[in-house]
Tab-separated table of C-alpha atoms in Angstrom:
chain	number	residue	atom	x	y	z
S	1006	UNK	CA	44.520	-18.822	-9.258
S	1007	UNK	CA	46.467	-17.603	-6.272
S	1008	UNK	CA	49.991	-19.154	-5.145
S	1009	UNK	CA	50.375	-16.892	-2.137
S	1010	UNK	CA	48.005	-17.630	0.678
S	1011	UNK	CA	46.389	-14.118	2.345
S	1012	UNK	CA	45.567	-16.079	4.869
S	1013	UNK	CA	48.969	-16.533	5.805
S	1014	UNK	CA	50.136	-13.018	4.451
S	1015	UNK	CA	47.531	-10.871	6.034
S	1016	UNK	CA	46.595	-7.757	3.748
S	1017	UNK	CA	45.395	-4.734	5.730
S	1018	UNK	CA	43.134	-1.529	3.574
S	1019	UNK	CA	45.611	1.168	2.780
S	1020	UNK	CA	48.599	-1.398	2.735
S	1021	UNK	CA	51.092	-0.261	-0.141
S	1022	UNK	CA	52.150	-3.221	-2.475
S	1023	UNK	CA	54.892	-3.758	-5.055
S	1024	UNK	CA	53.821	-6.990	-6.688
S	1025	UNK	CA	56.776	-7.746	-8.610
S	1026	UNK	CA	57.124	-9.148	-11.767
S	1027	UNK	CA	53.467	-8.922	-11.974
S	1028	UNK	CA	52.664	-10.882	-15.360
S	1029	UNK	CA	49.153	-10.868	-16.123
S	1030	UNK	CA	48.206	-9.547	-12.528
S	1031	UNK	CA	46.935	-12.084	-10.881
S	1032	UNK	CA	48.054	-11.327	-7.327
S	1033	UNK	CA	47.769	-7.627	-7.970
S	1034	UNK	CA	43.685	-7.771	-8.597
S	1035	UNK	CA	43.853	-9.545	-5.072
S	1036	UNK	CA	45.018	-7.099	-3.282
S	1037	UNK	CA	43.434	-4.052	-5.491
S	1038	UNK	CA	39.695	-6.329	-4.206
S	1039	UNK	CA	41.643	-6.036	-0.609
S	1040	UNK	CA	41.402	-2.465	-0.460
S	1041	UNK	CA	45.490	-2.085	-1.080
S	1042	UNK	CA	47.530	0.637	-2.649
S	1043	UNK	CA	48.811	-1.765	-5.390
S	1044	UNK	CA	51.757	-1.217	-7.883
S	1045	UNK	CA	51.837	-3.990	-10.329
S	1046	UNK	CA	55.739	-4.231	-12.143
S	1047	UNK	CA	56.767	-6.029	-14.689
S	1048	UNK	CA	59.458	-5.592	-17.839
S	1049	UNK	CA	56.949	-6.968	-20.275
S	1050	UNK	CA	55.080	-3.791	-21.648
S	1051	UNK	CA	52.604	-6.306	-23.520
S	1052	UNK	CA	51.307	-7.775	-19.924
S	1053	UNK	CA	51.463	-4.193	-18.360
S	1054	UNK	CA	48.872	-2.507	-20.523
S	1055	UNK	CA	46.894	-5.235	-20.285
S	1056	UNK	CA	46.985	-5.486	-16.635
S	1057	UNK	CA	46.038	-1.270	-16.590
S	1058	UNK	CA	43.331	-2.473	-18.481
S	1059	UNK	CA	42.127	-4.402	-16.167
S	1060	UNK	CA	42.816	-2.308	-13.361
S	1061	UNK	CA	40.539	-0.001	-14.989
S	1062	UNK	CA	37.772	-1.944	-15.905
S	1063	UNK	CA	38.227	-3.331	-11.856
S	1064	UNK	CA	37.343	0.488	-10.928
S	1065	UNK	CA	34.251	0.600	-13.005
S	1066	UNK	CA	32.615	-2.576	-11.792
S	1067	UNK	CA	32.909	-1.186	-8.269
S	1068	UNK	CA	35.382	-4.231	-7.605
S	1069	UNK	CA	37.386	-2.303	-5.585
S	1070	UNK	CA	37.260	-0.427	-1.949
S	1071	UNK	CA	36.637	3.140	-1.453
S	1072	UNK	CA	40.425	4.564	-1.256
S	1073	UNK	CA	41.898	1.466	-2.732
S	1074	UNK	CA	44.512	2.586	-5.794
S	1075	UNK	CA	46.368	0.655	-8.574
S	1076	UNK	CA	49.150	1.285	-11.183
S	1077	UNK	CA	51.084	-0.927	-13.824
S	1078	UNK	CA	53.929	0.279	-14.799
S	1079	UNK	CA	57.393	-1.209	-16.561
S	1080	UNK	CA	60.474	-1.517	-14.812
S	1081	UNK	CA	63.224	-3.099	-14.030
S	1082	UNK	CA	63.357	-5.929	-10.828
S	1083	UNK	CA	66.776	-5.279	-10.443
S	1084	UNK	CA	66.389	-1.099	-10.364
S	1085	UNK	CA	63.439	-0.416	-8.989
S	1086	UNK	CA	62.309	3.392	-9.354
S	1087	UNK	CA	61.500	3.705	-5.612
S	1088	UNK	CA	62.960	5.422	-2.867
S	1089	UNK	CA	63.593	3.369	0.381
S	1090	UNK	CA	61.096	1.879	2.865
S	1091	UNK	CA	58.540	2.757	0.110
S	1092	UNK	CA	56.233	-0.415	0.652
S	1093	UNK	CA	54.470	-2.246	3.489
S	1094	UNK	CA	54.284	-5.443	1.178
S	1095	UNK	CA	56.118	-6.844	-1.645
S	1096	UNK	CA	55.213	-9.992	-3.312
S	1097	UNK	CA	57.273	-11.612	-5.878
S	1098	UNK	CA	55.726	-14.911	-7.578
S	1099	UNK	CA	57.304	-17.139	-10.125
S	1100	UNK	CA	59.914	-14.620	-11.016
S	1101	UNK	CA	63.090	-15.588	-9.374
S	1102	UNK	CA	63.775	-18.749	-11.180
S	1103	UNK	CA	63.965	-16.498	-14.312
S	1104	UNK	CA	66.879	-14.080	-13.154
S	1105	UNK	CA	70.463	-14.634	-13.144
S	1106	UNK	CA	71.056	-12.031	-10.219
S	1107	UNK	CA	68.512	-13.284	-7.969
S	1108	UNK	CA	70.621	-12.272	-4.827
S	1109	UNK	CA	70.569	-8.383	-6.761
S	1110	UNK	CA	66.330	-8.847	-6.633
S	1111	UNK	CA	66.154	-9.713	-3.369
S	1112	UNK	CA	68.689	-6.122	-2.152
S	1113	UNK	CA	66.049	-4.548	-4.324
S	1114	UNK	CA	63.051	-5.656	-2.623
S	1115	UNK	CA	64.599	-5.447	0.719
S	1116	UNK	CA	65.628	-1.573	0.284
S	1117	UNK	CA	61.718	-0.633	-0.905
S	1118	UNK	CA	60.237	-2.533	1.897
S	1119	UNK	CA	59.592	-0.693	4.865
S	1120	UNK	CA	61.158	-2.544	8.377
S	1121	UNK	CA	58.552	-4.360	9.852
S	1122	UNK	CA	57.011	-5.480	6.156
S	1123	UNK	CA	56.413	-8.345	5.122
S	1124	UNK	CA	57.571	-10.082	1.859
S	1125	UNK	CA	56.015	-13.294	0.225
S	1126	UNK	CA	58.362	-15.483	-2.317
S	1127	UNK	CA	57.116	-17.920	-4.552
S	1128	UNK	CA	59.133	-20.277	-6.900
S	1129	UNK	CA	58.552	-24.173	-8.731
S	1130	UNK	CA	59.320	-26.520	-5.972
S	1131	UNK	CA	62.349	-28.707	-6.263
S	1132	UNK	CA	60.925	-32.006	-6.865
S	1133	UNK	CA	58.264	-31.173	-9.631
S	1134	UNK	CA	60.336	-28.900	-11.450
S	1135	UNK	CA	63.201	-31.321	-11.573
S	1136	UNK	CA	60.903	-33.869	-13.363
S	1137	UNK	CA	60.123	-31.266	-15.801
S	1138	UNK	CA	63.397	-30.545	-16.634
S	1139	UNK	CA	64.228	-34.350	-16.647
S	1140	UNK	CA	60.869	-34.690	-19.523
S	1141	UNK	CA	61.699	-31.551	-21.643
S	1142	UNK	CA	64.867	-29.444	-22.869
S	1143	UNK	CA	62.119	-27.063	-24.379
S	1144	UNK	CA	60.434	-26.613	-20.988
S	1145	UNK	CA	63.568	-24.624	-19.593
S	1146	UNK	CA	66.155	-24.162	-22.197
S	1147	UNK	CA	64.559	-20.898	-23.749
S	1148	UNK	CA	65.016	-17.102	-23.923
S	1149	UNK	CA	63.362	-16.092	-20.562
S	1150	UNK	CA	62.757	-19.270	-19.222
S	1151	UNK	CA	63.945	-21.449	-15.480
S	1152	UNK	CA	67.285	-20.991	-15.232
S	1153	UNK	CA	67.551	-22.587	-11.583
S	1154	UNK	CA	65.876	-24.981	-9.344
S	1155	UNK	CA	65.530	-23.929	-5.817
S	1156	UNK	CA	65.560	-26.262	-2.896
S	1157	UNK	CA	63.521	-24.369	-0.279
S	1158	UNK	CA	66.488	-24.510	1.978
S	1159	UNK	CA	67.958	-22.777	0.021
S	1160	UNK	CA	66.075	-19.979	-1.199
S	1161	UNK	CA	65.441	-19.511	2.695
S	1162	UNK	CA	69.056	-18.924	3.232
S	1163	UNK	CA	69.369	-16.448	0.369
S	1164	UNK	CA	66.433	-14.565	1.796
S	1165	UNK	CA	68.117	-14.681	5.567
S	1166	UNK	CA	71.359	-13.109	3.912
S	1167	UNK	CA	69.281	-10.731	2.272
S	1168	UNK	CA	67.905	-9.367	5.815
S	1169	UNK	CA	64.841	-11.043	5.872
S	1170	UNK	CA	63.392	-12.822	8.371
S	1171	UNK	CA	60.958	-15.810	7.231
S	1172	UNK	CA	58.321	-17.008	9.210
S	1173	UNK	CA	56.768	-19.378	7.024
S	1174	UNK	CA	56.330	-21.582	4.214
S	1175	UNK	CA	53.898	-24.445	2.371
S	1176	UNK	CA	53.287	-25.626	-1.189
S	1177	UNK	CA	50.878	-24.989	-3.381
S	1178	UNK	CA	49.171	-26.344	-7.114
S	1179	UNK	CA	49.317	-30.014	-6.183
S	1180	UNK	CA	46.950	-30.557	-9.014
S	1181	UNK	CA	49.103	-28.654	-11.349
S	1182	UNK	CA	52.367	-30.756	-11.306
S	1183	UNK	CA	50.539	-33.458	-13.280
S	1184	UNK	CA	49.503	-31.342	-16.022
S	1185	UNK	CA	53.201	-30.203	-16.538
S	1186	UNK	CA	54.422	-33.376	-16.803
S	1187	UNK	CA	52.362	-34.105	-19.258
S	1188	UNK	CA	52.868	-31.257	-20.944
S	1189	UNK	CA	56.855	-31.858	-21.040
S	1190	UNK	CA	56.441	-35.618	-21.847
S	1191	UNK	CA	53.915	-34.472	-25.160
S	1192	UNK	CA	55.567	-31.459	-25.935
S	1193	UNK	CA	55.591	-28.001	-24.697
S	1194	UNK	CA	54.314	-27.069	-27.334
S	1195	UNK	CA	51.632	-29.521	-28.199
S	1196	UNK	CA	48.267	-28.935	-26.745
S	1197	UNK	CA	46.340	-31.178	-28.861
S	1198	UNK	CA	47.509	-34.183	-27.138
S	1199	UNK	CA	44.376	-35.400	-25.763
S	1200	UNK	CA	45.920	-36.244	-22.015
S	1201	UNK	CA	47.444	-32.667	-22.046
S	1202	UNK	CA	43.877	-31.306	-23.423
S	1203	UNK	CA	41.825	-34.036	-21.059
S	1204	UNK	CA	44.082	-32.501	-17.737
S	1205	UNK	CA	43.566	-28.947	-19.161
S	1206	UNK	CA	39.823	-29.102	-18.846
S	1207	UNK	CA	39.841	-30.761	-15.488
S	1208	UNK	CA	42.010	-27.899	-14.305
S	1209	UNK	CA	39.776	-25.050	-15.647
S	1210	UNK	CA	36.911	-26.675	-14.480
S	1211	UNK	CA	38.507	-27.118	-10.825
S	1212	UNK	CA	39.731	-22.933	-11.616
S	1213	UNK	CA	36.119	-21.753	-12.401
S	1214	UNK	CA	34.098	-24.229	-9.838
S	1215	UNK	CA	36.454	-24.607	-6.733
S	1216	UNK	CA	34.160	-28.174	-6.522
S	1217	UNK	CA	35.083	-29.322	-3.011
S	1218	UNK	CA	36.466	-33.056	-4.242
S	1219	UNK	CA	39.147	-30.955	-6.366
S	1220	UNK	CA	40.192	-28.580	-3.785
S	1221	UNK	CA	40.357	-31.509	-0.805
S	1222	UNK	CA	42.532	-33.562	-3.513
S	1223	UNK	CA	44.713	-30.525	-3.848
S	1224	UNK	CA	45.184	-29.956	-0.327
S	1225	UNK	CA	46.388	-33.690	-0.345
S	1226	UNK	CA	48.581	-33.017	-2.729
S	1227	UNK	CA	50.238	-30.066	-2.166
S	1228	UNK	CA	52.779	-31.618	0.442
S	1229	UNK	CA	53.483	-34.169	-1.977
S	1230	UNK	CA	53.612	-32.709	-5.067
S	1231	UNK	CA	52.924	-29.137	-5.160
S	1232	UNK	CA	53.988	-27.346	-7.948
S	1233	UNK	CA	54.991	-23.741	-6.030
S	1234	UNK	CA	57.502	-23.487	-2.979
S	1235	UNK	CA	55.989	-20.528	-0.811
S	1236	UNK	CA	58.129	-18.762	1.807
S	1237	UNK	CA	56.894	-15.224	3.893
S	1238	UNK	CA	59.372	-13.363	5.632
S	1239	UNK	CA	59.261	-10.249	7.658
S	1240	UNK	CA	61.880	-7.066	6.826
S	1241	UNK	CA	63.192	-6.781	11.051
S	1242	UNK	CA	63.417	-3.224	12.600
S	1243	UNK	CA	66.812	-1.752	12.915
S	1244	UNK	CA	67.866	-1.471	16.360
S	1245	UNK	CA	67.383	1.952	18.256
S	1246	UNK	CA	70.102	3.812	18.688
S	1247	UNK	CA	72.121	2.870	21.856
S	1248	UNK	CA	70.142	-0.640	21.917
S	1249	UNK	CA	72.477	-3.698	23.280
S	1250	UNK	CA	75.409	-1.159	24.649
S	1251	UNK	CA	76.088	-1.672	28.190
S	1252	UNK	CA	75.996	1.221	30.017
């Protein structure tokens, strides 16, 4: 289940990635089947072996294009162990709304990007998360867990401060927001509730078929109520030397 759209974020062979805060990989696998030069990060050790696991078991089936490469590694989002200009794209999904220094992420990403990359930046939307919050304590008042909502505006403006340069945005997961609500109204915790189990199979189902009634509902839905806020952005090109001085 992808939040950024590649469609939107073209992906060229050879392209060197950071995807940041990688969790269990999702986004890195896409671009690893993309033929890209793919670093997946993340401070969770657990979710990085995993991920080199499957990495590895990606190169075996063939899944991946000749020259295409891929690493997991641990680290830290807000001291990254790369020089400058090191990537062509850096992706960053569901992360921010976990770090209190989110302006320190964004210098980070911005100094390993290369000018002229492109970034994607994913977080809950403002309107679904809020209900969450409004349901369930549990659902953000833990170690690790949302410590912000972002309005889009907002996040825009942090990422124009940051020297980025967005050129897009759209939601995503319409079909999601339901089953969090749910989940916050029954209990985080409790999955045996039969609507939270009832709205977990329709969503697995909708995962493992794509039917076409499901994915035309989403893309209803996803102005409305999509769970993700999307933005891409472009790192500009520093001026040449000289540039804008009269003569």
């Amino acid at each position: 289940m992808l939040t950024v759209d590649f469609s939107r974020f073209p992906l060229a062979a050879g392209d060197r990635v950071l995807d940041l805060g990688c969790g269990a990989g999702r986004h890195a696998f896409e671009c690893y089947r993309r033929g890209a030069r793919v670093v997946a990060l993340d401070r969770n050790g657990e979710e990085i072996r995993e991920v080199a696991k499957w990495f590895a078991a990606m190169k075996e089936a063939g899944e991946a294009p000749e020259g295409a490469t891929a690493t997991a590694m641990e680290g830290d989002a807000l001291a990254l162990p790369f020089p400058d200009d090191s990537f062509d794209v850096v992706i960053i999904s569901e992360v921010m709304e976990h770090i209190p220094d989110d302006k320190g992420v964004l210098a980070e990403m911005v100094r390993v990007l290369r000018p002229g990359g492109r970034i994607a930046v994913t977080v809950p939307r403002y309107g679904p998360e809020k209900i969450c919050w409004a349901l369930s304590d549990a659902y953000h008042e833990v170690e690790g867990g949302h410590i912000r909502i972002y309005r889009g505006d907002e996040l825009l403006d942090k990422m124009r401060e940051a020297g980025l340069k967005p050129y897009g945005t759209h939601h995503a997961h319409g079909l999601h927001s339901p089953y969090w609500w749910l989940k916050c109204a029954f209990g985080v915790d409790n999955d045996k509730a039969l609507p939270v189990r009832a709205y977990h199979k329709l969503l697995v189902w909708d995962i493992m078929k794509k039917p076409r009634a499901t994915r035309l509902a989403e893309q209803a839905l996803n102005p409305l109520i999509g769970k993700s806020f999307v933005a891409y952005a472009t790192k500009p090109h520093l001026p040449a030397a000289g540039d804008g001085v009269a003569a």
